[in-house]
Amino acid sequence: MTNDYGLRSSKPRLKALGFGYLAFALLLTLACLSLATQETAAYFSYAPELGHPWGGAWGRVWYAPWKIITWSTWWEHEAIHRAVSHGQMLFVFPQILAFGYIIATARKLKGRSDLHGSAHWATEDEIRETGLLGGKGVYIGSWVKRCTGWEAFWRMLNGRQIESQLFLRHDGPEHILGYAPTGSGKGVGFIRPTLVSYPDSAVVLDIKGENWAYSSGWRKSQGHKTFRFDPSDPSGKSACINVLEEVRLSTLSAIPDVQNIATMIVDPEGKGLQDHWSKAGFAFIAGALLHCLVMVRHSQKRTAALHDLGNMLADKSKTIEQLFQEMLTTEHAKLVAECFPSGATGGEQIHTFIASSAREMLNKAANESSGVVSTALVNLALYRDPVVALNTSRSDFKIHDLMNSETPVTLYLVISPADINRLRPLLRLILNLIISRI
């Protein structure tokens, strides 16, 4: 059974050991024969009777290694026997060492060296194999390389330190999770170095706005478009994001677009539509949202925002039943065609979708209908805040620009810690749209 967990080990295989031993034994045999041959030839002063040598090198005359076999069959002489004994001894002792190594290695192969875990400090080769020393991507750490040997000596001669810090950076498609306690240096160690070196677009969840302060200037200097979205900023300096501008009103995609937004409005915690009121509220908000988009685009020549939807549902000039009738009888297909004279598709389907939502509400009992509307209004209460309404009334960029703009775009989502719980539904809505579109 393969080992699916732990670090991969680089144990030699038994077959590789066998081939290695055969090569070693062959070379050792030739060396021992050559030793015996040369010792015998030297004793007899390289006499012509020994036969023709291969040649000369390093001040010696060299014979074929296997000549000792021929000579031992031709002559009986003490010098020949002594040379053969020397060759045999040279052959035996390395064999003992080789067999000892093979036995020890075989035991390791059969055992579990990682029985108590395989974790260890990475070696330089292992670090380089990860590809984290490429010098590009997200900073994930650093490694101090200590030079040794001639490299260390050469550095010392040149007045350089023998230790050098190399940064580990990840530039692959995999996700990265940095997990550490508060105040342990995640921002200083990972995020800020990345933001002042990463050349592409980025979305930054920037609690307290520190990353904007530290990195936006550098990114602007590199030609990036930078946007700071703070929905609780009353000064008017915040970038604006209107999620309804992502609805493709002139196409059939308008219906799934508003359904996705309606789901996130009714389910701000991401727990799913778990009860009747949430499910009914989702169906109603999707239709009302599409009706609001068509009416505002036709009458005011702009894209509706979420505060427009809240105002429409709580309009004191008409009852909720009158709104349902308006949704049912308005010729939405005609209005969509007038809003997009260059061509629009899906107008009839948009009208059917809105009218069906209105008819569903009219068919409900008064108490149930009132409960559904209340569910919708509760989830839209955030957008009636004048400051939030100001900062979500338009969009200074499209989500499409984050990946497809001619110049990189960096979006900083700056949320005050005091407002993070209140603004969580809006933040989740924006992040979900970004993830689904890119």
Short mmCIF file of N, CA and C in Angstrom, two decimals, residues 250-347:
data_model
loop_
_atom_site.label_atom_id
_atom_site.label_comp_id
_atom_site.label_asym_id
_atom_site.label_seq_id
_atom_site.Cartn_x
_atom_site.Cartn_y
_atom_site.Cartn_z
N SER A 250 -29.36 44.03 -19.99
CA SER A 250 -29.76 43.95 -21.40
C SER A 250 -29.72 42.52 -21.94
N THR A 251 -29.46 41.55 -21.09
CA THR A 251 -29.36 40.16 -21.53
C THR A 251 -30.18 39.25 -20.61
N LEU A 252 -30.29 38.00 -21.01
CA LEU A 252 -30.97 37.01 -20.18
C LEU A 252 -30.22 36.73 -18.89
N SER A 253 -28.94 37.11 -18.84
CA SER A 253 -28.15 36.91 -17.62
C SER A 253 -28.65 37.77 -16.47
N ALA A 254 -29.53 38.74 -16.75
CA ALA A 254 -30.04 39.60 -15.69
C ALA A 254 -30.76 38.79 -14.62
N ILE A 255 -31.47 37.75 -15.02
CA ILE A 255 -32.24 36.97 -14.04
C ILE A 255 -31.32 36.20 -13.09
N PRO A 256 -30.36 35.39 -13.57
CA PRO A 256 -29.46 34.74 -12.60
C PRO A 256 -28.62 35.74 -11.81
N ASP A 257 -28.30 36.88 -12.41
CA ASP A 257 -27.52 37.89 -11.68
C ASP A 257 -28.28 38.40 -10.46
N VAL A 258 -29.56 38.74 -10.65
CA VAL A 258 -30.33 39.25 -9.51
C VAL A 258 -30.63 38.14 -8.50
N GLN A 259 -30.77 36.92 -8.97
CA GLN A 259 -30.99 35.81 -8.03
C GLN A 259 -29.77 35.59 -7.14
N ASN A 260 -28.59 35.70 -7.72
CA ASN A 260 -27.37 35.55 -6.90
C ASN A 260 -27.29 36.65 -5.85
N ILE A 261 -27.61 37.88 -6.25
CA ILE A 261 -27.56 39.00 -5.30
C ILE A 261 -28.65 38.84 -4.24
N ALA A 262 -29.84 38.41 -4.65
CA ALA A 262 -30.93 38.22 -3.70
C ALA A 262 -30.59 37.15 -2.67
N THR A 263 -29.92 36.10 -3.10
CA THR A 263 -29.51 35.05 -2.15
C THR A 263 -28.61 35.61 -1.07
N MET A 264 -27.65 36.44 -1.47
CA MET A 264 -26.71 36.98 -0.49
C MET A 264 -27.34 38.06 0.39
N ILE A 265 -28.37 38.73 -0.12
CA ILE A 265 -29.08 39.71 0.72
C ILE A 265 -29.88 39.01 1.81
N VAL A 266 -30.60 37.97 1.44
CA VAL A 266 -31.46 37.27 2.39
C VAL A 266 -30.66 36.37 3.32
N ASP A 267 -29.49 35.92 2.87
CA ASP A 267 -28.65 35.01 3.66
C ASP A 267 -27.30 35.68 3.94
N PRO A 268 -27.27 36.72 4.77
CA PRO A 268 -26.02 37.48 4.98
C PRO A 268 -24.93 36.68 5.68
N GLU A 269 -25.28 35.62 6.40
CA GLU A 269 -24.30 34.83 7.13
C GLU A 269 -23.79 33.64 6.32
N GLY A 270 -24.39 33.38 5.17
CA GLY A 270 -23.95 32.26 4.34
C GLY A 270 -24.35 30.91 4.89
N LYS A 271 -25.43 30.84 5.65
CA LYS A 271 -25.87 29.57 6.25
C LYS A 271 -26.91 28.85 5.41
N GLY A 272 -27.33 29.46 4.30
CA GLY A 272 -28.35 28.85 3.47
C GLY A 272 -29.74 29.34 3.82
N LEU A 273 -30.66 29.16 2.87
CA LEU A 273 -32.06 29.57 3.09
C LEU A 273 -32.75 28.46 3.88
N GLN A 274 -32.78 28.63 5.21
CA GLN A 274 -33.16 27.53 6.08
C GLN A 274 -34.63 27.52 6.48
N ASP A 275 -35.36 28.62 6.27
CA ASP A 275 -36.76 28.63 6.70
C ASP A 275 -37.64 29.21 5.58
N HIS A 276 -38.92 29.14 5.81
CA HIS A 276 -39.89 29.59 4.80
C HIS A 276 -39.72 31.06 4.48
N TRP A 277 -39.51 31.90 5.49
CA TRP A 277 -39.44 33.34 5.27
C TRP A 277 -38.22 33.71 4.43
N SER A 278 -37.12 33.02 4.65
CA SER A 278 -35.93 33.30 3.85
C SER A 278 -36.14 32.90 2.40
N LYS A 279 -36.74 31.75 2.18
CA LYS A 279 -36.97 31.28 0.81
C LYS A 279 -37.97 32.18 0.09
N ALA A 280 -39.05 32.54 0.78
CA ALA A 280 -40.04 33.43 0.17
C ALA A 280 -39.45 34.82 -0.05
N GLY A 281 -38.65 35.28 0.90
CA GLY A 281 -38.00 36.58 0.75
C GLY A 281 -37.05 36.61 -0.42
N PHE A 282 -36.33 35.51 -0.64
CA PHE A 282 -35.43 35.42 -1.80
C PHE A 282 -36.20 35.56 -3.10
N ALA A 283 -37.31 34.83 -3.24
CA ALA A 283 -38.09 34.89 -4.48
C ALA A 283 -38.64 36.29 -4.71
N PHE A 284 -39.10 36.94 -3.65
CA PHE A 284 -39.67 38.28 -3.80
C PHE A 284 -38.59 39.31 -4.11
N ILE A 285 -37.48 39.27 -3.37
CA ILE A 285 -36.43 40.27 -3.58
C ILE A 285 -35.86 40.17 -4.99
N ALA A 286 -35.71 38.96 -5.53
CA ALA A 286 -35.17 38.82 -6.88
C ALA A 286 -36.06 39.54 -7.89
N GLY A 287 -37.39 39.33 -7.79
CA GLY A 287 -38.30 40.01 -8.71
C GLY A 287 -38.35 41.50 -8.47
N ALA A 288 -38.42 41.93 -7.20
CA ALA A 288 -38.48 43.36 -6.90
C ALA A 288 -37.19 44.06 -7.31
N LEU A 289 -36.08 43.39 -7.15
CA LEU A 289 -34.79 43.98 -7.53
C LEU A 289 -34.72 44.21 -9.03
N LEU A 290 -35.17 43.24 -9.80
CA LEU A 290 -35.14 43.40 -11.25
C LEU A 290 -36.12 44.49 -11.69
N HIS A 291 -37.28 44.58 -11.05
CA HIS A 291 -38.24 45.64 -11.35
C HIS A 291 -37.64 47.01 -11.03
N CYS A 292 -36.97 47.12 -9.90
CA CYS A 292 -36.34 48.39 -9.52
C CYS A 292 -35.27 48.80 -10.52
N LEU A 293 -34.47 47.85 -10.98
CA LEU A 293 -33.42 48.15 -11.96
C LEU A 293 -34.01 48.69 -13.26
N VAL A 294 -35.08 48.06 -13.73
CA VAL A 294 -35.69 48.49 -14.99
C VAL A 294 -36.31 49.88 -14.83
N MET A 295 -37.04 50.10 -13.75
CA MET A 295 -37.74 51.37 -13.57
C MET A 295 -36.77 52.53 -13.39
N VAL A 296 -35.73 52.35 -12.58
CA VAL A 296 -34.77 53.44 -12.35
C VAL A 296 -33.97 53.72 -13.61
N ARG A 297 -33.58 52.66 -14.34
CA ARG A 297 -32.83 52.88 -15.58
C ARG A 297 -33.69 53.64 -16.59
N HIS A 298 -34.97 53.32 -16.66
CA HIS A 298 -35.83 53.97 -17.65
C HIS A 298 -36.18 55.40 -17.25
N SER A 299 -36.45 55.63 -15.96
CA SER A 299 -36.92 56.95 -15.54
C SER A 299 -35.79 57.91 -15.20
N GLN A 300 -34.68 57.41 -14.66
CA GLN A 300 -33.61 58.29 -14.19
C GLN A 300 -32.29 58.12 -14.97
N LYS A 301 -32.27 57.20 -15.92
CA LYS A 301 -31.09 56.98 -16.77
C LYS A 301 -29.84 56.64 -15.96
N ARG A 302 -30.01 55.89 -14.91
CA ARG A 302 -28.88 55.44 -14.10
C ARG A 302 -29.17 54.04 -13.58
N THR A 303 -28.16 53.44 -13.00
CA THR A 303 -28.34 52.11 -12.43
C THR A 303 -28.84 52.24 -11.00
N ALA A 304 -29.87 51.51 -10.68
CA ALA A 304 -30.39 51.53 -9.31
C ALA A 304 -29.36 50.97 -8.34
N ALA A 305 -29.46 51.38 -7.09
CA ALA A 305 -28.61 50.85 -6.02
C ALA A 305 -29.50 50.15 -5.00
N LEU A 306 -28.88 49.48 -4.06
CA LEU A 306 -29.66 48.73 -3.08
C LEU A 306 -30.51 49.63 -2.19
N HIS A 307 -30.06 50.87 -1.98
CA HIS A 307 -30.92 51.76 -1.18
C HIS A 307 -32.17 52.14 -1.97
N ASP A 308 -32.10 52.13 -3.30
CA ASP A 308 -33.30 52.38 -4.11
C ASP A 308 -34.32 51.27 -3.91
N LEU A 309 -33.84 50.04 -3.82
CA LEU A 309 -34.75 48.92 -3.59
C LEU A 309 -35.42 49.04 -2.22
N GLY A 310 -34.64 49.39 -1.20
CA GLY A 310 -35.23 49.58 0.13
C GLY A 310 -36.25 50.69 0.15
N ASN A 311 -35.94 51.80 -0.53
CA ASN A 311 -36.89 52.92 -0.59
C ASN A 311 -38.16 52.54 -1.35
N MET A 312 -38.01 51.73 -2.39
CA MET A 312 -39.17 51.32 -3.18
C MET A 312 -40.11 50.44 -2.35
N LEU A 313 -39.55 49.54 -1.55
CA LEU A 313 -40.38 48.65 -0.74
C LEU A 313 -41.03 49.39 0.42
N ALA A 314 -40.42 50.48 0.87
CA ALA A 314 -40.96 51.24 2.01
C ALA A 314 -41.51 52.59 1.58
N ASP A 315 -41.88 52.70 0.30
CA ASP A 315 -42.39 53.98 -0.24
C ASP A 315 -43.72 54.33 0.43
N LYS A 316 -43.74 55.51 1.08
CA LYS A 316 -44.97 55.91 1.79
C LYS A 316 -46.06 56.41 0.86
N SER A 317 -45.71 56.64 -0.42
CA SER A 317 -46.71 57.17 -1.34
C SER A 317 -47.59 56.07 -1.95
N LYS A 318 -47.25 54.81 -1.73
CA LYS A 318 -48.06 53.72 -2.26
C LYS A 318 -48.03 52.54 -1.31
N THR A 319 -49.09 51.78 -1.34
CA THR A 319 -49.13 50.58 -0.50
C THR A 319 -48.33 49.46 -1.16
N ILE A 320 -48.03 48.44 -0.39
CA ILE A 320 -47.26 47.33 -0.94
C ILE A 320 -48.06 46.59 -2.00
N GLU A 321 -49.42 46.57 -1.84
CA GLU A 321 -50.26 45.92 -2.85
C GLU A 321 -50.20 46.69 -4.17
N GLN A 322 -50.11 48.02 -4.07
CA GLN A 322 -49.98 48.83 -5.29
C GLN A 322 -48.65 48.54 -5.99
N LEU A 323 -47.61 48.30 -5.20
CA LEU A 323 -46.32 47.94 -5.79
C LEU A 323 -46.42 46.60 -6.51
N PHE A 324 -47.11 45.65 -5.89
CA PHE A 324 -47.27 44.35 -6.54
C PHE A 324 -48.01 44.51 -7.87
N GLN A 325 -49.05 45.34 -7.89
CA GLN A 325 -49.79 45.58 -9.12
C GLN A 325 -48.91 46.25 -10.17
N GLU A 326 -48.08 47.17 -9.73
CA GLU A 326 -47.16 47.84 -10.66
C GLU A 326 -46.20 46.83 -11.28
N MET A 327 -45.67 45.93 -10.46
CA MET A 327 -44.77 44.90 -10.97
C MET A 327 -45.49 43.97 -11.95
N LEU A 328 -46.77 43.74 -11.69
CA LEU A 328 -47.54 42.81 -12.52
C LEU A 328 -47.91 43.41 -13.86
N THR A 329 -48.23 44.70 -13.89
CA THR A 329 -48.80 45.31 -15.11
C THR A 329 -47.80 46.11 -15.93
N THR A 330 -46.67 46.49 -15.37
CA THR A 330 -45.69 47.28 -16.14
C THR A 330 -45.16 46.46 -17.32
N GLU A 331 -45.04 47.11 -18.47
CA GLU A 331 -44.51 46.44 -19.66
C GLU A 331 -42.98 46.50 -19.62
N HIS A 332 -42.40 45.60 -18.89
CA HIS A 332 -40.95 45.63 -18.69
C HIS A 332 -40.18 45.39 -19.99
N ALA A 333 -40.70 44.55 -20.85
CA ALA A 333 -40.00 44.27 -22.11
C ALA A 333 -39.85 45.55 -22.94
N LYS A 334 -40.90 46.35 -22.97
CA LYS A 334 -40.85 47.60 -23.72
C LYS A 334 -39.86 48.57 -23.09
N LEU A 335 -39.86 48.66 -21.76
CA LEU A 335 -38.95 49.59 -21.08
C LEU A 335 -37.49 49.17 -21.28
N VAL A 336 -37.22 47.87 -21.22
CA VAL A 336 -35.85 47.38 -21.44
C VAL A 336 -35.39 47.72 -22.85
N ALA A 337 -36.28 47.55 -23.83
CA ALA A 337 -35.92 47.87 -25.21
C ALA A 337 -35.63 49.36 -25.37
N GLU A 338 -36.39 50.21 -24.67
CA GLU A 338 -36.14 51.65 -24.74
C GLU A 338 -34.84 52.04 -24.02
N CYS A 339 -34.51 51.30 -22.96
CA CYS A 339 -33.26 51.60 -22.24
C CYS A 339 -32.03 51.22 -23.04
N PHE A 340 -32.16 50.22 -23.89
CA PHE A 340 -31.02 49.72 -24.66
C PHE A 340 -31.40 49.68 -26.14
N PRO A 341 -31.46 50.86 -26.77
CA PRO A 341 -31.90 50.92 -28.17
C PRO A 341 -30.97 50.19 -29.13
N SER A 342 -29.72 49.99 -28.74
CA SER A 342 -28.79 49.30 -29.63
C SER A 342 -29.03 47.80 -29.68
N GLY A 343 -29.90 47.33 -28.81
CA GLY A 343 -30.22 45.91 -28.83
C GLY A 343 -30.23 45.31 -27.44
N ALA A 344 -31.31 44.64 -27.10
CA ALA A 344 -31.41 43.96 -25.81
C ALA A 344 -32.14 42.65 -26.02
N THR A 345 -31.74 41.64 -25.27
CA THR A 345 -32.38 40.34 -25.36
C THR A 345 -32.98 39.98 -24.00
N GLY A 346 -34.02 39.19 -24.04
CA GLY A 346 -34.59 38.69 -22.80
C GLY A 346 -35.61 39.60 -22.16
N GLY A 347 -36.11 40.61 -22.87
CA GLY A 347 -37.08 41.52 -22.28
C GLY A 347 -38.35 40.82 -21.83
#
